[in-house]
PDB file of C-alpha atoms in Angstrom:
ATOM      1  CA  MET A   8     -69.618 -82.334  18.103  1.00  0.00           C
ATOM      2  CA  PHE A   9     -71.245 -85.370  18.886  1.00  0.00           C
ATOM      3  CA  HIS A  10     -69.080 -87.405  16.648  1.00  0.00           C
ATOM      4  CA  LYS A  11     -66.573 -85.551  18.167  1.00  0.00           C
ATOM      5  CA  LEU A  12     -67.068 -86.624  21.412  1.00  0.00           C
ATOM      6  CA  ILE A  13     -67.258 -90.012  19.840  1.00  0.00           C
ATOM      7  CA  MET A  14     -64.215 -90.059  18.510  1.00  0.00           C
ATOM      8  CA  LYS A  15     -62.714 -88.307  21.700  1.00  0.00           C
ATOM      9  CA  ASN A  16     -63.503 -91.434  23.563  1.00  0.00           C
ATOM     10  CA  ILE A  17     -62.385 -93.994  21.065  1.00  0.00           C
ATOM     11  CA  SER A  18     -59.215 -92.328  21.149  1.00  0.00           C
ATOM     12  CA  ILE A  19     -58.903 -92.236  24.566  1.00  0.00           C
ATOM     13  CA  THR A  20     -59.838 -96.128  24.730  1.00  0.00           C
ATOM     14  CA  ALA A  21     -57.745 -96.694  22.219  1.00  0.00           C
ATOM     15  CA  GLN A  22     -54.941 -95.196  24.019  1.00  0.00           C
ATOM     16  CA  THR A  23     -56.039 -97.199  27.100  1.00  0.00           C
ATOM     17  CA  LEU A  24     -56.165-100.795  25.455  1.00  0.00           C
ATOM     18  CA  LEU A  25     -52.129 -99.599  23.627  1.00  0.00           C
ATOM     19  CA  ARG A  26     -51.194 -99.335  27.107  1.00  0.00           C
ATOM     20  CA  LEU A  27     -52.421-102.526  28.932  1.00  0.00           C
ATOM     21  CA  SER A  28     -51.627-104.719  26.360  1.00  0.00           C
ATOM     22  CA  LEU A  29     -48.058-103.080  25.894  1.00  0.00           C
ATOM     23  CA  GLY A  30     -47.780-103.558  29.826  1.00  0.00           C
ATOM     24  CA  VAL A  31     -48.951-107.071  29.765  1.00  0.00           C
ATOM     25  CA  GLY A  32     -46.921-107.844  27.052  1.00  0.00           C
ATOM     26  CA  PHE A  33     -43.602-106.931  29.203  1.00  0.00           C
ATOM     27  CA  ILE A  34     -44.708-108.585  32.339  1.00  0.00           C
ATOM     28  CA  LEU A  35     -45.837-111.618  30.699  1.00  0.00           C
ATOM     29  CA  PRO A  36     -42.024-113.197  30.044  1.00  0.00           C
ATOM     30  CA  VAL A  37     -40.380-111.637  33.203  1.00  0.00           C
ATOM     31  CA  LEU A  38     -42.549-113.829  35.188  1.00  0.00           C
ATOM     32  CA  ASP A  39     -41.456-116.642  32.901  1.00  0.00           C
ATOM     33  CA  ARG A  40     -38.126-116.233  32.760  1.00  0.00           C
ATOM     34  CA  ILE A  41     -38.755-116.331  37.214  1.00  0.00           C
ATOM     35  CA  GLY A  42     -39.987-118.912  36.714  1.00  0.00           C
ATOM     36  CA  LEU A  43     -43.604-118.599  38.000  1.00  0.00           C
ATOM     37  CA  LEU A  44     -45.244-119.597  34.383  1.00  0.00           C
ATOM     38  CA  GLY A  45     -43.782-123.253  34.957  1.00  0.00           C
ATOM     39  CA  ALA A  46     -41.083-125.139  34.814  1.00  0.00           C
ATOM     40  CA  PRO A  47     -39.116-125.620  31.559  1.00  0.00           C
ATOM     41  CA  GLY A  48     -41.076-126.962  28.558  1.00  0.00           C
ATOM     42  CA  SER A  49     -44.627-126.841  30.336  1.00  0.00           C
ATOM     43  CA  PRO A  50     -47.323-125.459  27.716  1.00  0.00           C
ATOM     44  CA  ASN A  51     -47.016-121.438  27.258  1.00  0.00           C
ATOM     45  CA  VAL A  52     -43.483-121.387  28.819  1.00  0.00           C
ATOM     46  CA  SER A  53     -40.872-120.033  27.113  1.00  0.00           C
ATOM     47  CA  TRP A  54     -37.990-120.022  29.514  1.00  0.00           C
ATOM     48  CA  GLY A  55     -39.619-121.274  32.804  1.00  0.00           C
ATOM     49  CA  SER A  56     -36.212-120.041  34.265  1.00  0.00           C
ATOM     50  CA  TRP A  57     -33.297-117.672  34.576  1.00  0.00           C
ATOM     51  CA  ASP A  58     -30.532-119.687  33.275  1.00  0.00           C
ATOM     52  CA  ASN A  59     -32.747-120.703  29.996  1.00  0.00           C
ATOM     53  CA  PHE A  60     -33.435-116.978  29.437  1.00  0.00           C
ATOM     54  CA  VAL A  61     -29.567-116.662  30.063  1.00  0.00           C
ATOM     55  CA  THR A  62     -29.335-119.034  27.799  1.00  0.00           C
ATOM     56  CA  TYR A  63     -31.439-117.192  24.335  1.00  0.00           C
ATOM     57  CA  ALA A  64     -29.659-113.443  25.901  1.00  0.00           C
ATOM     58  CA  ASN A  65     -26.488-114.726  25.142  1.00  0.00           C
ATOM     59  CA  SER A  66     -27.509-115.845  21.791  1.00  0.00           C
ATOM     60  CA  LEU A  67     -28.775-112.812  20.428  1.00  0.00           C
ATOM     61  CA  MET A  68     -25.768-111.139  22.334  1.00  0.00           C
ATOM     62  CA  PRO A  69     -22.400-113.574  21.177  1.00  0.00           C
ATOM     63  CA  TYR A  70     -20.388-111.395  21.526  1.00  0.00           C
ATOM     64  CA  LEU A  71     -20.661-111.086  25.044  1.00  0.00           C
ATOM     65  CA  SER A  72     -19.638-113.918  27.667  1.00  0.00           C
ATOM     66  CA  THR A  73     -21.958-115.839  29.502  1.00  0.00           C
ATOM     67  CA  LYS A  74     -21.346-113.550  32.106  1.00  0.00           C
ATOM     68  CA  ALA A  75     -21.992-110.049  30.570  1.00  0.00           C
ATOM     69  CA  ALA A  76     -25.168-111.547  28.659  1.00  0.00           C
ATOM     70  CA  SER A  77     -26.078-112.309  31.994  1.00  0.00           C
ATOM     71  CA  PHE A  78     -25.821-108.811  32.968  1.00  0.00           C
ATOM     72  CA  PHE A  79     -27.592-107.134  30.532  1.00  0.00           C
ATOM     73  CA  GLY A  80     -30.712-109.759  30.657  1.00  0.00           C
ATOM     74  CA  LEU A  81     -30.932-108.697  34.062  1.00  0.00           C
ATOM     75  CA  ALA A  82     -30.986-104.925  32.913  1.00  0.00           C
ATOM     76  CA  ALA A  83     -33.561-105.530  30.424  1.00  0.00           C
ATOM     77  CA  THR A  84     -35.870-107.725  32.632  1.00  0.00           C
ATOM     78  CA  ILE A  85     -35.813-104.827  35.100  1.00  0.00           C
ATOM     79  CA  GLY A  86     -36.065-102.182  32.399  1.00  0.00           C
ATOM     80  CA  GLU A  87     -39.748-104.627  31.019  1.00  0.00           C
ATOM     81  CA  ALA A  88     -40.302-104.850  34.849  1.00  0.00           C
ATOM     82  CA  ALA A  89     -40.480-101.328  35.568  1.00  0.00           C
ATOM     83  CA  PHE A  90     -42.342-100.246  31.984  1.00  0.00           C
ATOM     84  CA  GLY A  91     -45.086-103.188  32.281  1.00  0.00           C
ATOM     85  CA  ILE A  92     -46.096-101.184  35.564  1.00  0.00           C
ATOM     86  CA  LEU A  93     -45.982 -97.989  34.702  1.00  0.00           C
ATOM     87  CA  LEU A  94     -47.745 -98.586  31.881  1.00  0.00           C
ATOM     88  CA  ILE A  95     -50.775-100.779  33.712  1.00  0.00           C
ATOM     89  CA  ALA A  96     -50.876 -98.080  35.304  1.00  0.00           C
ATOM     90  CA  GLY A  97     -50.977 -95.446  33.456  1.00  0.00           C
ATOM     91  CA  TYR A  98     -48.106 -93.178  35.429  1.00  0.00           C
ATOM     92  CA  LYS A  99     -45.251 -91.410  33.361  1.00  0.00           C
ATOM     93  CA  THR A 100     -46.874 -93.501  30.052  1.00  0.00           C
ATOM     94  CA  ARG A 101     -45.002 -91.384  27.506  1.00  0.00           C
ATOM     95  CA  LEU A 102     -41.772 -91.946  30.219  1.00  0.00           C
ATOM     96  CA  ALA A 103     -42.114 -96.090  30.206  1.00  0.00           C
ATOM     97  CA  ALA A 104     -43.163 -96.147  26.247  1.00  0.00           C
ATOM     98  CA  TYR A 105     -39.861 -94.322  25.269  1.00  0.00           C
ATOM     99  CA  GLY A 106     -38.763 -96.831  27.227  1.00  0.00           C
ATOM    100  CA  SER A 107     -39.838 -99.249  26.267  1.00  0.00           C
ATOM    101  CA  PHE A 108     -39.653 -98.477  22.982  1.00  0.00           C
ATOM    102  CA  VAL A 109     -35.495 -98.080  22.856  1.00  0.00           C
ATOM    103  CA  LEU A 110     -35.741-101.505  24.731  1.00  0.00           C
ATOM    104  CA  THR A 111     -37.607-103.765  22.271  1.00  0.00           C
ATOM    105  CA  LEU A 112     -35.779-102.067  18.839  1.00  0.00           C
ATOM    106  CA  MET A 113     -33.048-103.315  20.725  1.00  0.00           C
ATOM    107  CA  PHE A 114     -33.957-106.640  21.067  1.00  0.00           C
ATOM    108  CA  ALA A 115     -35.817-106.603  16.807  1.00  0.00           C
ATOM    109  CA  LEU A 116     -32.599-105.722  15.939  1.00  0.00           C
ATOM    110  CA  SER A 117     -30.432-108.315  17.815  1.00  0.00           C
ATOM    111  CA  MET A 118     -33.027-111.589  17.145  1.00  0.00           C
ATOM    112  CA  LEU A 119     -33.017-109.650  13.481  1.00  0.00           C
ATOM    113  CA  PHE A 120     -28.651-110.223  13.179  1.00  0.00           C
ATOM    114  CA  PHE A 121     -28.940-113.267  15.343  1.00  0.00           C
ATOM    115  CA  ALA A 122     -32.075-114.681  15.234  1.00  0.00           C
ATOM    116  CA  GLY A 123     -32.491-114.708  11.254  1.00  0.00           C
ATOM    117  CA  TYR A 124     -34.263-112.155   9.648  1.00  0.00           C
ATOM    118  CA  ARG A 125     -37.730-113.392  10.498  1.00  0.00           C
ATOM    119  CA  SER A 126     -38.129-114.145  14.253  1.00  0.00           C
ATOM    120  CA  PRO A 127     -38.457-109.655  14.926  1.00  0.00           C
ATOM    121  CA  PHE A 128     -41.508-110.031  12.375  1.00  0.00           C
ATOM    122  CA  ASP A 129     -42.460-113.772  13.223  1.00  0.00           C
ATOM    123  CA  TYR A 130     -42.694-111.790  17.000  1.00  0.00           C
ATOM    124  CA  SER A 131     -43.998-108.459  15.986  1.00  0.00           C
ATOM    125  CA  VAL A 132     -41.029-107.299  17.927  1.00  0.00           C
ATOM    126  CA  PHE A 133     -40.797-104.372  15.890  1.00  0.00           C
ATOM    127  CA  VAL A 134     -44.796-103.854  15.621  1.00  0.00           C
ATOM    128  CA  VAL A 135     -44.110-103.682  19.592  1.00  0.00           C
ATOM    129  CA  SER A 136     -41.571-101.848  19.153  1.00  0.00           C
ATOM    130  CA  PHE A 137     -43.285 -98.785  17.324  1.00  0.00           C
ATOM    131  CA  SER A 138     -46.771 -99.423  18.651  1.00  0.00           C
ATOM    132  CA  SER A 139     -44.854 -98.064  21.014  1.00  0.00           C
ATOM    133  CA  LEU A 140     -43.237 -94.817  19.434  1.00  0.00           C
ATOM    134  CA  LEU A 141     -47.133 -94.240  18.552  1.00  0.00           C
ATOM    135  CA  LEU A 142     -48.147 -94.019  22.564  1.00  0.00           C
ATOM    136  CA  ALA A 143     -45.428 -91.708  23.478  1.00  0.00           C
ATOM    137  CA  SER A 144     -46.285 -89.674  21.015  1.00  0.00           C
ATOM    138  CA  LEU A 145     -49.658 -89.513  21.737  1.00  0.00           C
ATOM    139  CA  PRO A 146     -51.174 -86.631  23.516  1.00  0.00           C
ATOM    140  CA  ASP A 147     -52.336 -87.075  27.293  1.00  0.00           C
ATOM    141  CA  LYS A 148     -56.145 -88.199  26.968  1.00  0.00           C
ATOM    142  CA  LYS A 149     -58.282 -87.086  29.641  1.00  0.00           C
ATOM    143  CA  PRO A 150     -62.031 -87.611  29.274  1.00  0.00           C
ATOM    144  CA  GLN A 151     -63.339 -83.943  29.780  1.00  0.00           C
ATOM    145  CA  GLU A 152     -67.244 -83.215  30.232  1.00  0.00           C
ATOM    146  CA  ASN A 153     -68.488 -81.139  26.971  1.00  0.00           C
ATOM    147  CA  ASN A 154     -70.926 -78.204  28.797  1.00  0.00           C
ATOM    148  CA  THR A 155     -71.797 -77.284  24.791  1.00  0.00           C
TER     149      THR A 155
END
């Protein structure tokens, strides 16, 4: 019985850590895109501005106009912010995890086709995507007292 209790606590802890790491992993790029992590070219800043992000987004969607890429970049950014907040808060976790799975899978496939086959693996985008799918598939875990 002690072993089952330990395993259940490990499962709860792992699920919480996965939820938090995915959530923060969505929030930080959103903050970067709107310049809150520093100016373009600053250490640990990928874009530093919305315009730089749109240029990158357009490189992953070269079949779209810059205006259309900007729209889809905005939609992805709103999704990432929403999923990140929901995952960190632990609210509607399954919905947020499925949404983040779909969003990151589309991103990984765009990277694969338009940024080179190594890009989604170098940045672990498939790992993030499939981790989101795994999180969505886990049963809700809540600590319970065992009175036996």
